[in-house]
């Protein structure tokens, strides 16, 4: 996203393509028909959360930023399935009177009315664009395929790996790069150009496919009066997660969120393995490359303590999202807690009745999300009393006196008996 | 078609699938978008001619016979491109008064109205079916592809040949068998079942794909209340053309049409190479296999003159389409002409002015279709005077006296000077 930020500062518009259609297609438990109207609601809600995060880095006004789900062009009006008793109406104005005529929901016209209305609800401004673009149909998809050879697709390393291992390669998987490439072409039509695509190094093949599909469509771009320049392709290293093993991902719970509180963010950055320090400096900060190389040399020759370098990294990152002041406060809180064994001054404090179970308190206060997670923490010896460092070793632990508890590395709770 | 005839006699319904969509996709000079409304007109007119021929073998009432173009399910409503000034109207009835409201032709609703109306025009009865079936969309096509592996498609001999020769194999070509397979699945949904698919041996791979796609869709068939039995696949040898080299094809002009006049049909059958005699008996007549084997033995051992066997073949075939009497008349006419050098009694007779050029007369009377064809015939020595057997060797030949001309093998014209 830092790269996108650089781009928008150069007066370009940033467009996020949400691959909701390609995700549905890729999902092995998929049903016969995608249900665009349902998944759209989910996308809208996901995007809302996402936009809050994006807003911390990018301007999100309409001139600088836009997002579109690719189901907008890949899903057909015919994919809409409505219950037979749906009430669909076509509104006409006659002599100044509004008349609504019912339309059979199982006809193409019925589906088309629903399709248009749904698009309208998203945003009156973008819906005009969406209603006018040439949607990708089976016909136009096959037209694209006639310009792409088997040899070209099959050479993709991922496909070659599968074949070498004698693992099944399904035909919809082979279509993936083509579908993603079409995204760039649709963005060109929708916004007048698609000058640059930014993605992870794992997307290089797909993004170059975007260039090829723009090339194929040049003649159509001329008719549509949009730019026929091929997109530049910018690839970024994939950011590793805090575990140092997998790529950063919410579902693997090895992530640092832009929306994390300053203290959490600081602590999470400190928890990364030393081997990731340079990568994080490169991908997550605006520090000049020359300085980063210096950091790398210092680490290699043991000139500096990795912990100190990580603290600088954590300060840099927290400052980007919360400002310099909060970064320094997070550092102070961390130092207090971990260097001096203190409970952070902003730890939650709850007053309970003697005899309550620890699990019930932690669940009620949302310190742990579930009993399963609680049991896992107990098993790992990750819950302890701060004052005595005594590890809690039973899930049925009952609180008999006031104490501060430490849960995992960075969660604390002050429990006071009334 | 003889095979289809056998099927319908067993109380089955014969459905001809016209591959107009797959043809458009396969056409290398294809445009970005198929234009379904235009090509539909052409199909309708082609089908009219075709149905006249089909009627000679099959019952063509709605109960026994039906035909459908596969653009009906592969073409999307979005593929319709209308001029911006098209007048599209949505008709509602309000208080017994018909009100037509104009609809923007560039919206999905506008296209849907045109789509439905076009389908309606074909046939009110079948259009109800067509409007209700699940049209094949990009989404459902990709859903089908997730059940088909690369290994399965690439093993097709045609594809293997291409790869072995290092010739380009385009991705839309790889999709072909899948598209054709989907045809069988749509027929199942449309008519309640698709029990048997009949095609040439070159279609075996594609027809088996139909079985697989029926298997994939079994769960959907249950919901739709249609048969979930997989189709039987019947393959037929490909009939060779009269040249004995290529498969029979109108465009190669090596064909015998069901609609040919008795004399033409008889003559054309006689013109086939001896090597094709047995194949024609097998594929084009109802003669029992035991008898055909006898014919084959006779030919092999030289027990009978191939010419006599061919005359029997010609009689059999002509009798099928024109009746026994006309078959015998055709034989007599042929025998007269070719055995005794006579002009057939039904040859065209024209009266002309002395000094006319032969080419002008032949073009006017439609005996030859073009000057090019005429020059080719002259060059081959294929135009002669019947009475003298003199070959015409100049394209500028001027007629100076009444004479009968023979053009090619079977065309004759009696020219009388006034």
PDB file of N, CA and C in Angstrom, chain A residues 18 20 37-53 67 69 122 250:
ATOM      1  N   UNK A  18     -11.101  -5.510  -6.153  1.00  0.00           N
ATOM      2  CA  UNK A  18     -11.402  -6.575  -5.189  1.00  0.00           C
ATOM      3  C   UNK A  18     -11.760  -7.831  -5.985  1.00  0.00           C
ATOM      4  N   UNK A  20     -13.407 -10.441  -5.875  1.00  0.00           N
ATOM      5  CA  UNK A  20     -14.467 -11.270  -5.278  1.00  0.00           C
ATOM      6  C   UNK A  20     -14.956 -12.356  -6.227  1.00  0.00           C
ATOM      7  N   UNK A  37     -25.534 -11.313  -5.513  1.00  0.00           N
ATOM      8  CA  UNK A  37     -26.215 -10.346  -4.657  1.00  0.00           C
ATOM      9  C   UNK A  37     -25.874 -10.574  -3.181  1.00  0.00           C
ATOM     10  N   UNK A  38     -25.669 -11.826  -2.806  1.00  0.00           N
ATOM     11  CA  UNK A  38     -25.303 -12.104  -1.418  1.00  0.00           C
ATOM     12  C   UNK A  38     -23.846 -11.737  -1.168  1.00  0.00           C
ATOM     13  N   UNK A  39     -22.963 -12.215  -2.038  1.00  0.00           N
ATOM     14  CA  UNK A  39     -21.546 -11.969  -1.792  1.00  0.00           C
ATOM     15  C   UNK A  39     -21.258 -10.465  -1.862  1.00  0.00           C
ATOM     16  N   UNK A  40     -22.050  -9.762  -2.687  1.00  0.00           N
ATOM     17  CA  UNK A  40     -21.862  -8.308  -2.789  1.00  0.00           C
ATOM     18  C   UNK A  40     -22.032  -7.640  -1.418  1.00  0.00           C
ATOM     19  N   UNK A  41     -23.056  -8.060  -0.682  1.00  0.00           N
ATOM     20  CA  UNK A  41     -23.267  -7.479   0.655  1.00  0.00           C
ATOM     21  C   UNK A  41     -22.047  -7.695   1.534  1.00  0.00           C
ATOM     22  N   UNK A  42     -21.505  -8.922   1.434  1.00  0.00           N
ATOM     23  CA  UNK A  42     -20.360  -9.241   2.261  1.00  0.00           C
ATOM     24  C   UNK A  42     -19.157  -8.384   1.852  1.00  0.00           C
ATOM     25  N   UNK A  43     -18.984  -8.209   0.543  1.00  0.00           N
ATOM     26  CA  UNK A  43     -17.879  -7.387   0.045  1.00  0.00           C
ATOM     27  C   UNK A  43     -18.024  -5.955   0.545  1.00  0.00           C
ATOM     28  N   UNK A  44     -19.245  -5.449   0.455  1.00  0.00           N
ATOM     29  CA  UNK A  44     -19.480  -4.068   0.885  1.00  0.00           C
ATOM     30  C   UNK A  44     -19.030  -3.907   2.338  1.00  0.00           C
ATOM     31  N   UNK A  45     -19.384  -4.897   3.176  1.00  0.00           N
ATOM     32  CA  UNK A  45     -19.052  -4.750   4.589  1.00  0.00           C
ATOM     33  C   UNK A  45     -17.553  -4.936   4.812  1.00  0.00           C
ATOM     34  N   UNK A  46     -16.960  -5.888   4.067  1.00  0.00           N
ATOM     35  CA  UNK A  46     -15.505  -6.051   4.171  1.00  0.00           C
ATOM     36  C   UNK A  46     -14.791  -4.777   3.744  1.00  0.00           C
ATOM     37  N   UNK A  47     -15.258  -4.218   2.630  1.00  0.00           N
ATOM     38  CA  UNK A  47     -14.598  -3.043   2.070  1.00  0.00           C
ATOM     39  C   UNK A  47     -14.682  -1.866   3.027  1.00  0.00           C
ATOM     40  N   UNK A  48     -15.773  -1.778   3.789  1.00  0.00           N
ATOM     41  CA  UNK A  48     -15.952  -0.673   4.726  1.00  0.00           C
ATOM     42  C   UNK A  48     -14.822  -0.709   5.767  1.00  0.00           C
ATOM     43  N   UNK A  49     -14.596  -1.901   6.328  1.00  0.00           N
ATOM     44  CA  UNK A  49     -13.513  -2.074   7.298  1.00  0.00           C
ATOM     45  C   UNK A  49     -12.177  -1.757   6.645  1.00  0.00           C
ATOM     46  N   UNK A  50     -12.044  -2.238   5.410  1.00  0.00           N
ATOM     47  CA  UNK A  50     -10.796  -2.098   4.693  1.00  0.00           C
ATOM     48  C   UNK A  50     -10.497  -0.624   4.408  1.00  0.00           C
ATOM     49  N   UNK A  51     -11.547   0.097   3.996  1.00  0.00           N
ATOM     50  CA  UNK A  51     -11.365   1.504   3.648  1.00  0.00           C
ATOM     51  C   UNK A  51     -10.893   2.322   4.853  1.00  0.00           C
ATOM     52  N   UNK A  52     -11.357   1.926   6.048  1.00  0.00           N
ATOM     53  CA  UNK A  52     -10.910   2.628   7.255  1.00  0.00           C
ATOM     54  C   UNK A  52      -9.392   2.521   7.392  1.00  0.00           C
ATOM     55  N   UNK A  53      -8.871   1.332   7.014  1.00  0.00           N
ATOM     56  CA  UNK A  53      -7.421   1.137   7.090  1.00  0.00           C
ATOM     57  C   UNK A  53      -6.706   1.895   5.968  1.00  0.00           C
ATOM     58  N   UNK A  67     -12.610   1.887  -5.596  1.00  0.00           N
ATOM     59  CA  UNK A  67     -12.486   0.428  -5.517  1.00  0.00           C
ATOM     60  C   UNK A  67     -13.629  -0.202  -6.286  1.00  0.00           C
ATOM     61  N   UNK A  69     -15.294  -4.250  -7.235  1.00  0.00           N
ATOM     62  CA  UNK A  69     -15.246  -5.705  -7.160  1.00  0.00           C
ATOM     63  C   UNK A  69     -15.282  -6.264  -8.589  1.00  0.00           C
ATOM     64  N   UNK A 122     -25.183   0.841  -5.010  1.00  0.00           N
ATOM     65  CA  UNK A 122     -23.795   0.986  -4.587  1.00  0.00           C
ATOM     66  C   UNK A 122     -23.405   2.453  -4.578  1.00  0.00           C
ATOM     67  N   UNK A 250      -4.111 -12.443   7.529  1.00  0.00           N
ATOM     68  CA  UNK A 250      -5.012 -12.349   8.666  1.00  0.00           C
ATOM     69  C   UNK A 250      -5.421 -13.750   9.134  1.00  0.00           C
TER      70      UNK A 250
END
